């Protein structure tokens, strides 16, 4: 059965729409796209006819988006970005035997995964790797990844999750912080500044409870939305932080952070590899999964 593409607009038409919306001017859009003003106007008109809605309204020699145009713009930008990404990936992998696209938690990717990648690429030298940060599960059918590194429970729609490793949290601080706030027991931490990961607001309370404290005062202190920022804040001497041990290997080795008490805590969630249905037998994906399991073993 032949698939009709009559509703698929030309990419250049979408570019004209996005450019005109960004500038609020057909003339400036034409200059950026190296077209005439009438050509841009005609492309927009054709798009409006195809959609059956008005995308722009003219106001004092300028054009502004209509309500329909404002709703349409984010999707157009997403589609253009995906198209550009597709072309870049195709160009990057043109001479490679295989490509591997990985979605990774931001701090896990930058601080643990990337420093270890040279070993994987040494074993698979003709592979091109694409890594993108993703903090939460997404639809594999909408985003073309071969696998994702997931923290939480082994649940992901239309994907299979396999266990990677647990997470061990430790209290850490800089030498400067410990010089002014020495720690001999969990009670000493409560009297000093504490740093929090905004997405896990109960982490300190859970740690205090695990160490036979009631957790009062566990929510005081500054908050950051990424572990990487918490690590930098702790290194800068802003306070005590609860951090996954694997994320601060370099700081511990360099002495810029110290584990203040030997009171590790395993969190209730773990790390998993999520692989979309239909890609479970991808050879390079299988090789990566075997490799990363070896790294955490």
mmCIF file of C-alpha atoms in Angstrom:
data_model
loop_
_atom_site.group_PDB
_atom_site.id
_atom_site.type_symbol
_atom_site.label_atom_id
_atom_site.label_comp_id
_atom_site.label_asym_id
_atom_site.label_seq_id
_atom_site.Cartn_x
_atom_site.Cartn_y
_atom_site.Cartn_z
ATOM 1 C CA UNK A 1 0.000 0.000 0.000
ATOM 2 C CA UNK A 2 1.435 3.340 -1.020
ATOM 3 C CA UNK A 3 1.723 5.827 1.840
ATOM 4 C CA UNK A 4 0.498 9.348 1.032
ATOM 5 C CA UNK A 5 2.805 12.218 2.017
ATOM 6 C CA UNK A 6 0.586 15.049 0.883
ATOM 7 C CA UNK A 7 0.280 16.394 4.444
ATOM 8 C CA UNK A 8 4.051 16.501 5.011
ATOM 9 C CA UNK A 9 5.253 20.103 4.497
ATOM 10 C CA UNK A 10 8.547 20.955 2.865
ATOM 11 C CA UNK A 11 11.330 21.520 5.397
ATOM 12 C CA UNK A 12 12.208 24.831 3.749
ATOM 13 C CA UNK A 13 8.638 25.996 4.365
ATOM 14 C CA UNK A 14 8.921 25.132 8.038
ATOM 15 C CA UNK A 15 12.268 26.947 8.176
ATOM 16 C CA UNK A 16 10.640 30.038 6.686
ATOM 17 C CA UNK A 17 7.848 29.904 9.265
ATOM 18 C CA UNK A 18 10.259 29.464 12.206
ATOM 19 C CA UNK A 19 12.549 32.226 10.969
ATOM 20 C CA UNK A 20 9.678 34.670 10.419
ATOM 21 C CA UNK A 21 8.298 33.876 13.875
ATOM 22 C CA UNK A 22 11.696 34.452 15.465
ATOM 23 C CA UNK A 23 12.241 37.810 13.761
ATOM 24 C CA UNK A 24 8.623 38.954 13.647
ATOM 25 C CA UNK A 25 9.350 39.956 10.068
ATOM 26 C CA UNK A 26 9.129 38.331 6.648
ATOM 27 C CA UNK A 27 11.802 40.726 5.383
ATOM 28 C CA UNK A 28 14.369 39.756 8.041
ATOM 29 C CA UNK A 29 13.531 36.091 7.582
ATOM 30 C CA UNK A 30 14.141 36.464 3.850
ATOM 31 C CA UNK A 31 17.531 38.075 4.517
ATOM 32 C CA UNK A 32 18.586 35.235 6.824
ATOM 33 C CA UNK A 33 17.411 32.545 4.409
ATOM 34 C CA UNK A 34 18.803 34.319 1.341
ATOM 35 C CA UNK A 35 15.352 34.518 -0.247
ATOM 36 C CA UNK A 36 13.119 37.331 -1.409
ATOM 37 C CA UNK A 37 10.445 38.712 0.882
ATOM 38 C CA UNK A 38 7.770 37.602 -1.550
ATOM 39 C CA UNK A 39 9.159 34.043 -1.564
ATOM 40 C CA UNK A 40 8.933 33.832 2.243
ATOM 41 C CA UNK A 41 5.436 35.342 2.175
ATOM 42 C CA UNK A 42 4.355 32.777 -0.422
ATOM 43 C CA UNK A 43 5.777 29.875 1.607
ATOM 44 C CA UNK A 44 3.916 31.044 4.716
ATOM 45 C CA UNK A 45 0.715 31.442 2.709
ATOM 46 C CA UNK A 46 1.040 27.940 1.284
ATOM 47 C CA UNK A 47 1.571 26.563 4.813
ATOM 48 C CA UNK A 48 -1.492 28.435 6.112
ATOM 49 C CA UNK A 49 -3.579 27.069 3.238
ATOM 50 C CA UNK A 50 -2.376 23.558 3.953
ATOM 51 C CA UNK A 51 -3.184 23.868 7.665
ATOM 52 C CA UNK A 52 -6.380 25.817 7.172
ATOM 53 C CA UNK A 53 -5.438 28.362 9.867
ATOM 54 C CA UNK A 54 -3.885 31.831 10.010
ATOM 55 C CA UNK A 55 -0.363 31.648 11.450
ATOM 56 C CA UNK A 56 0.525 35.360 11.492
ATOM 57 C CA UNK A 57 -1.261 38.656 12.014
ATOM 58 C CA UNK A 58 0.051 41.949 10.624
ATOM 59 C CA UNK A 59 0.529 44.714 13.201
ATOM 60 C CA UNK A 60 2.246 48.027 12.303
ATOM 61 C CA UNK A 61 4.635 46.785 9.632
ATOM 62 C CA UNK A 62 5.417 43.656 11.654
ATOM 63 C CA UNK A 63 3.990 40.177 11.782
ATOM 64 C CA UNK A 64 3.122 38.468 15.051
ATOM 65 C CA UNK A 65 2.085 34.906 15.661
ATOM 66 C CA UNK A 66 -1.596 34.128 15.915
ATOM 67 C CA UNK A 67 -2.826 31.771 18.638
ATOM 68 C CA UNK A 68 -2.581 28.917 16.161
ATOM 69 C CA UNK A 69 0.937 30.005 15.202
ATOM 70 C CA UNK A 70 2.049 30.075 18.845
ATOM 71 C CA UNK A 71 0.815 26.505 19.312
ATOM 72 C CA UNK A 72 2.434 25.358 16.060
ATOM 73 C CA UNK A 73 5.869 26.944 16.623
ATOM 74 C CA UNK A 74 7.239 24.626 19.382
ATOM 75 C CA UNK A 75 6.426 21.528 17.331
ATOM 76 C CA UNK A 76 8.058 23.022 14.241
ATOM 77 C CA UNK A 77 11.209 23.809 16.201
ATOM 78 C CA UNK A 78 11.267 20.287 17.622
ATOM 79 C CA UNK A 79 10.905 18.804 14.136
ATOM 80 C CA UNK A 80 13.633 21.049 12.677
ATOM 81 C CA UNK A 81 15.979 20.166 15.539
ATOM 82 C CA UNK A 82 15.321 16.467 15.031
ATOM 83 C CA UNK A 83 15.916 16.800 11.292
ATOM 84 C CA UNK A 84 19.202 18.601 11.862
ATOM 85 C CA UNK A 85 20.264 16.035 14.462
ATOM 86 C CA UNK A 86 19.415 13.224 12.046
ATOM 87 C CA UNK A 87 21.622 14.739 9.349
ATOM 88 C CA UNK A 88 24.506 15.379 11.733
ATOM 89 C CA UNK A 89 24.351 11.808 13.009
ATOM 90 C CA UNK A 90 24.238 10.425 9.485
ATOM 91 C CA UNK A 91 27.246 12.530 8.466
ATOM 92 C CA UNK A 92 29.175 11.564 11.615
ATOM 93 C CA UNK A 93 28.572 7.858 11.122
ATOM 94 C CA UNK A 94 29.028 7.783 7.356
ATOM 95 C CA UNK A 95 32.456 6.155 7.652
ATOM 96 C CA UNK A 96 31.806 4.165 10.808
ATOM 97 C CA UNK A 97 30.969 0.502 10.926
ATOM 98 C CA UNK A 98 28.369 1.098 13.639
ATOM 99 C CA UNK A 99 26.806 3.819 15.757
ATOM 100 C CA UNK A 100 25.483 3.734 19.297
ATOM 101 C CA UNK A 101 23.118 6.358 20.685
ATOM 102 C CA UNK A 102 22.931 6.512 24.477
ATOM 103 C CA UNK A 103 20.662 8.539 26.736
ATOM 104 C CA UNK A 104 22.372 9.075 30.067
ATOM 105 C CA UNK A 105 21.609 10.756 33.348
ATOM 106 C CA UNK A 106 23.592 14.037 33.174
ATOM 107 C CA UNK A 107 26.023 13.624 36.085
ATOM 108 C CA UNK A 108 26.385 9.869 35.598
ATOM 109 C CA UNK A 109 27.299 10.487 31.973
ATOM 110 C CA UNK A 110 29.800 13.293 32.516
ATOM 111 C CA UNK A 111 31.522 12.035 35.666
ATOM 112 C CA UNK A 112 31.389 8.232 35.414
ATOM 113 C CA UNK A 113 30.597 7.081 31.884
ATOM 114 C CA UNK A 114 32.586 9.463 29.668
ATOM 115 C CA UNK A 115 35.932 8.993 31.498
ATOM 116 C CA UNK A 116 35.608 5.230 30.918
ATOM 117 C CA UNK A 117 34.579 5.408 27.256
ATOM 118 C CA UNK A 118 38.145 5.312 25.866
ATOM 119 C CA UNK A 119 38.335 1.690 26.961
ATOM 120 C CA UNK A 120 35.117 0.812 25.110
ATOM 121 C CA UNK A 121 36.207 2.648 21.961
ATOM 122 C CA UNK A 122 39.598 0.958 22.113
ATOM 123 C CA UNK A 123 37.776 -2.366 21.909
ATOM 124 C CA UNK A 124 35.388 -1.106 19.211
ATOM 125 C CA UNK A 125 37.428 1.490 17.289
ATOM 126 C CA UNK A 126 35.051 1.808 14.327
ATOM 127 C CA UNK A 127 32.067 2.783 16.453
ATOM 128 C CA UNK A 128 30.636 6.296 16.683
ATOM 129 C CA UNK A 129 28.930 7.089 19.983
ATOM 130 C CA UNK A 130 26.229 9.710 20.464
ATOM 131 C CA UNK A 131 25.456 10.597 24.094
ATOM 132 C CA UNK A 132 22.650 12.898 25.213
ATOM 133 C CA UNK A 133 21.493 13.861 28.694
ATOM 134 C CA UNK A 134 18.065 12.738 29.817
ATOM 135 C CA UNK A 135 16.915 13.032 33.432
ATOM 136 C CA UNK A 136 13.652 11.108 33.136
ATOM 137 C CA UNK A 137 12.165 8.284 31.047
ATOM 138 C CA UNK A 138 11.004 9.208 27.550
ATOM 139 C CA UNK A 139 9.318 7.535 24.591
ATOM 140 C CA UNK A 140 11.858 5.486 22.619
ATOM 141 C CA UNK A 141 9.544 5.689 19.609
ATOM 142 C CA UNK A 142 9.883 9.483 19.575
ATOM 143 C CA UNK A 143 13.580 9.668 20.467
ATOM 144 C CA UNK A 144 15.892 7.355 18.599
ATOM 145 C CA UNK A 145 18.239 5.935 21.233
ATOM 146 C CA UNK A 146 19.700 2.437 21.341
ATOM 147 C CA UNK A 147 19.637 2.371 25.128
ATOM 148 C CA UNK A 148 19.279 4.568 28.182
ATOM 149 C CA UNK A 149 20.850 4.626 31.627
ATOM 150 C CA UNK A 150 17.983 4.839 34.101
ATOM 151 C CA UNK A 151 17.879 5.498 37.849
ATOM 152 C CA UNK A 152 14.796 4.313 39.681
ATOM 153 C CA UNK A 153 12.780 1.114 39.434
ATOM 154 C CA UNK A 154 13.044 -1.344 36.487
ATOM 155 C CA UNK A 155 10.027 0.130 34.709
ATOM 156 C CA UNK A 156 10.093 1.776 31.262
ATOM 157 C CA UNK A 157 7.333 1.709 28.659
ATOM 158 C CA UNK A 158 8.130 -0.392 25.572
ATOM 159 C CA UNK A 159 11.603 -1.214 26.882
ATOM 160 C CA UNK A 160 13.400 -3.911 28.845
ATOM 161 C CA UNK A 161 15.332 -2.885 31.975
ATOM 162 C CA UNK A 162 18.346 -4.852 33.177
ATOM 163 C CA UNK A 163 20.047 -4.234 36.525
ATOM 164 C CA UNK A 164 23.306 -2.295 36.392
ATOM 165 C CA UNK A 165 24.246 -1.400 39.970
ATOM 166 C CA UNK A 166 22.932 -0.108 43.268
ATOM 167 C CA UNK A 167 23.679 3.367 44.600
ATOM 168 C CA UNK A 168 25.726 3.924 47.764
ATOM 169 C CA UNK A 169 25.460 7.399 49.291
ATOM 170 C CA UNK A 170 28.145 8.825 51.600
ATOM 171 C CA UNK A 171 28.443 12.132 53.519
ATOM 172 C CA UNK A 172 31.245 14.239 52.097
ATOM 173 C CA UNK A 173 32.763 17.684 52.553
ATOM 174 C CA UNK A 174 35.831 19.703 51.628
ATOM 175 C CA UNK A 175 38.883 19.868 53.916
ATOM 176 C CA UNK A 176 38.118 23.557 54.507
ATOM 177 C CA UNK A 177 34.602 22.724 55.725
ATOM 178 C CA UNK A 178 35.913 20.024 58.038
ATOM 179 C CA UNK A 179 38.510 22.425 59.439
ATOM 180 C CA UNK A 180 35.764 24.773 60.622
ATOM 181 C CA UNK A 181 33.114 22.112 61.314
ATOM 182 C CA UNK A 182 34.874 18.915 62.488
ATOM 183 C CA UNK A 183 32.669 15.832 62.472
ATOM 184 C CA UNK A 184 32.834 12.974 64.946
ATOM 185 C CA UNK A 185 29.196 11.868 64.795
ATOM 186 C CA UNK A 186 26.038 12.456 62.699
ATOM 187 C CA UNK A 187 24.933 15.048 65.278
ATOM 188 C CA UNK A 188 27.855 17.274 64.261
ATOM 189 C CA UNK A 189 26.569 17.504 60.672
ATOM 190 C CA UNK A 190 23.238 18.963 61.813
ATOM 191 C CA UNK A 191 25.035 21.996 63.264
ATOM 192 C CA UNK A 192 26.748 22.795 59.971
ATOM 193 C CA UNK A 193 25.456 23.828 56.538
ATOM 194 C CA UNK A 194 23.946 21.049 54.457
ATOM 195 C CA UNK A 195 23.597 20.809 50.690
ATOM 196 C CA UNK A 196 20.594 19.192 49.047
ATOM 197 C CA UNK A 197 19.670 17.661 45.701
ATOM 198 C CA UNK A 198 16.341 19.286 44.853
ATOM 199 C CA UNK A 199 14.970 16.163 43.160
ATOM 200 C CA UNK A 200 15.649 14.073 46.289
ATOM 201 C CA UNK A 201 14.629 16.388 49.145
ATOM 202 C CA UNK A 202 14.365 13.590 51.752
ATOM 203 C CA UNK A 203 17.875 12.203 51.295
ATOM 204 C CA UNK A 204 19.399 13.768 54.416
ATOM 205 C CA UNK A 205 16.345 12.860 56.522
ATOM 206 C CA UNK A 206 16.638 9.236 55.388
ATOM 207 C CA UNK A 207 20.350 9.185 56.225
ATOM 208 C CA UNK A 208 19.778 10.646 59.694
ATOM 209 C CA UNK A 209 17.019 8.114 60.368
ATOM 210 C CA UNK A 210 19.332 5.315 59.249
ATOM 211 C CA UNK A 211 21.780 6.596 61.869
ATOM 212 C CA UNK A 212 19.213 6.623 64.698
ATOM 213 C CA UNK A 213 18.419 10.337 64.557
ATOM 214 C CA UNK A 214 14.966 11.888 64.187
ATOM 215 C CA UNK A 215 15.982 14.000 61.198
ATOM 216 C CA UNK A 216 14.877 17.362 62.590
ATOM 217 C CA UNK A 217 16.810 20.063 60.774
ATOM 218 C CA UNK A 218 17.506 17.703 57.872
ATOM 219 C CA UNK A 219 15.904 20.054 55.341
ATOM 220 C CA UNK A 220 17.949 23.175 56.072
ATOM 221 C CA UNK A 221 20.460 24.416 53.517
ATOM 222 C CA UNK A 222 20.961 25.273 49.873
ATOM 223 C CA UNK A 223 19.425 23.217 47.060
ATOM 224 C CA UNK A 224 20.690 22.314 43.595
ATOM 225 C CA UNK A 225 18.975 20.417 40.784
ATOM 226 C CA UNK A 226 21.919 18.284 39.645
ATOM 227 C CA UNK A 227 24.407 16.128 41.525
ATOM 228 C CA UNK A 228 27.176 17.839 39.559
ATOM 229 C CA UNK A 229 26.233 21.173 41.161
ATOM 230 C CA UNK A 230 26.058 19.636 44.631
ATOM 231 C CA UNK A 231 29.556 18.214 44.112
ATOM 232 C CA UNK A 232 30.927 21.582 43.023
ATOM 233 C CA UNK A 233 29.228 23.302 45.965
ATOM 234 C CA UNK A 234 30.707 20.797 48.408
ATOM 235 C CA UNK A 235 34.150 21.142 46.845
ATOM 236 C CA UNK A 236 33.860 24.925 47.189
ATOM 237 C CA UNK A 237 33.266 24.512 50.917
ATOM 238 C CA UNK A 238 29.581 25.460 50.979
ATOM 239 C CA UNK A 239 28.527 22.576 53.183
ATOM 240 C CA UNK A 240 28.105 18.863 53.782
ATOM 241 C CA UNK A 241 26.678 16.775 50.943
ATOM 242 C CA UNK A 242 25.287 13.281 50.560
ATOM 243 C CA UNK A 243 26.792 11.975 47.332
ATOM 244 C CA UNK A 244 27.005 8.696 45.422
ATOM 245 C CA UNK A 245 30.473 7.328 46.028
ATOM 246 C CA UNK A 246 31.026 6.553 42.329
ATOM 247 C CA UNK A 247 30.470 10.210 41.376
ATOM 248 C CA UNK A 248 33.245 11.592 43.592
ATOM 249 C CA UNK A 249 36.048 9.154 42.835
ATOM 250 C CA UNK A 250 38.237 11.904 41.363
ATOM 251 C CA UNK A 251 37.637 14.344 44.243
ATOM 252 C CA UNK A 252 38.372 11.696 46.873
ATOM 253 C CA UNK A 253 41.586 10.719 45.066
ATOM 254 C CA UNK A 254 42.652 14.365 44.738
ATOM 255 C CA UNK A 255 41.749 15.199 48.337
ATOM 256 C CA UNK A 256 39.337 18.003 47.405
ATOM 257 C CA UNK A 257 36.518 16.073 49.076
ATOM 258 C CA UNK A 258 36.622 13.743 52.054
ATOM 259 C CA UNK A 259 34.136 11.186 53.335
ATOM 260 C CA UNK A 260 33.340 12.675 56.727
ATOM 261 C CA UNK A 261 31.891 9.544 58.344
ATOM 262 C CA UNK A 262 32.061 5.897 57.338
ATOM 263 C CA UNK A 263 28.273 5.634 57.342
ATOM 264 C CA UNK A 264 27.286 4.612 53.780
ATOM 265 C CA UNK A 265 23.621 4.240 52.876
ATOM 266 C CA UNK A 266 22.156 2.274 49.990
ATOM 267 C CA UNK A 267 19.271 4.122 48.354
ATOM 268 C CA UNK A 268 15.979 2.401 47.573
ATOM 269 C CA UNK A 269 16.477 2.776 43.818
ATOM 270 C CA UNK A 270 19.154 1.409 41.501
ATOM 271 C CA UNK A 271 20.650 1.971 38.066
ATOM 272 C CA UNK A 272 19.362 0.060 35.054
ATOM 273 C CA UNK A 273 19.998 -0.191 31.339
ATOM 274 C CA UNK A 274 16.770 0.386 29.425
ATOM 275 C CA UNK A 275 16.748 -1.052 25.911
ATOM 276 C CA UNK A 276 13.815 -0.386 23.549
ATOM 277 C CA UNK A 277 11.832 -3.239 22.110
ATOM 278 C CA UNK A 278 13.238 -4.218 18.739
ATOM 279 C CA UNK A 279 16.842 -3.304 19.623
ATOM 280 C CA UNK A 280 17.596 -6.016 22.150
ATOM 281 C CA UNK A 281 19.773 -7.928 19.668
ATOM 282 C CA UNK A 282 21.632 -4.927 18.227
ATOM 283 C CA UNK A 283 25.276 -6.204 18.164
ATOM 284 C CA UNK A 284 26.975 -2.960 19.242
ATOM 285 C CA UNK A 285 24.329 -2.396 21.916
ATOM 286 C CA UNK A 286 24.946 -5.909 23.250
ATOM 287 C CA UNK A 287 28.692 -5.200 23.283
ATOM 288 C CA UNK A 288 28.152 -1.984 25.229
ATOM 289 C CA UNK A 289 25.873 -3.660 27.740
ATOM 290 C CA UNK A 290 28.456 -6.385 28.336
ATOM 291 C CA UNK A 291 31.201 -3.760 28.680
ATOM 292 C CA UNK A 292 29.384 -1.461 31.131
ATOM 293 C CA UNK A 293 28.316 -4.429 33.276
ATOM 294 C CA UNK A 294 31.982 -5.342 33.486
ATOM 295 C CA UNK A 295 32.846 -1.768 34.536
ATOM 296 C CA UNK A 296 30.467 -1.747 37.494
ATOM 297 C CA UNK A 297 31.214 -5.321 38.495
#
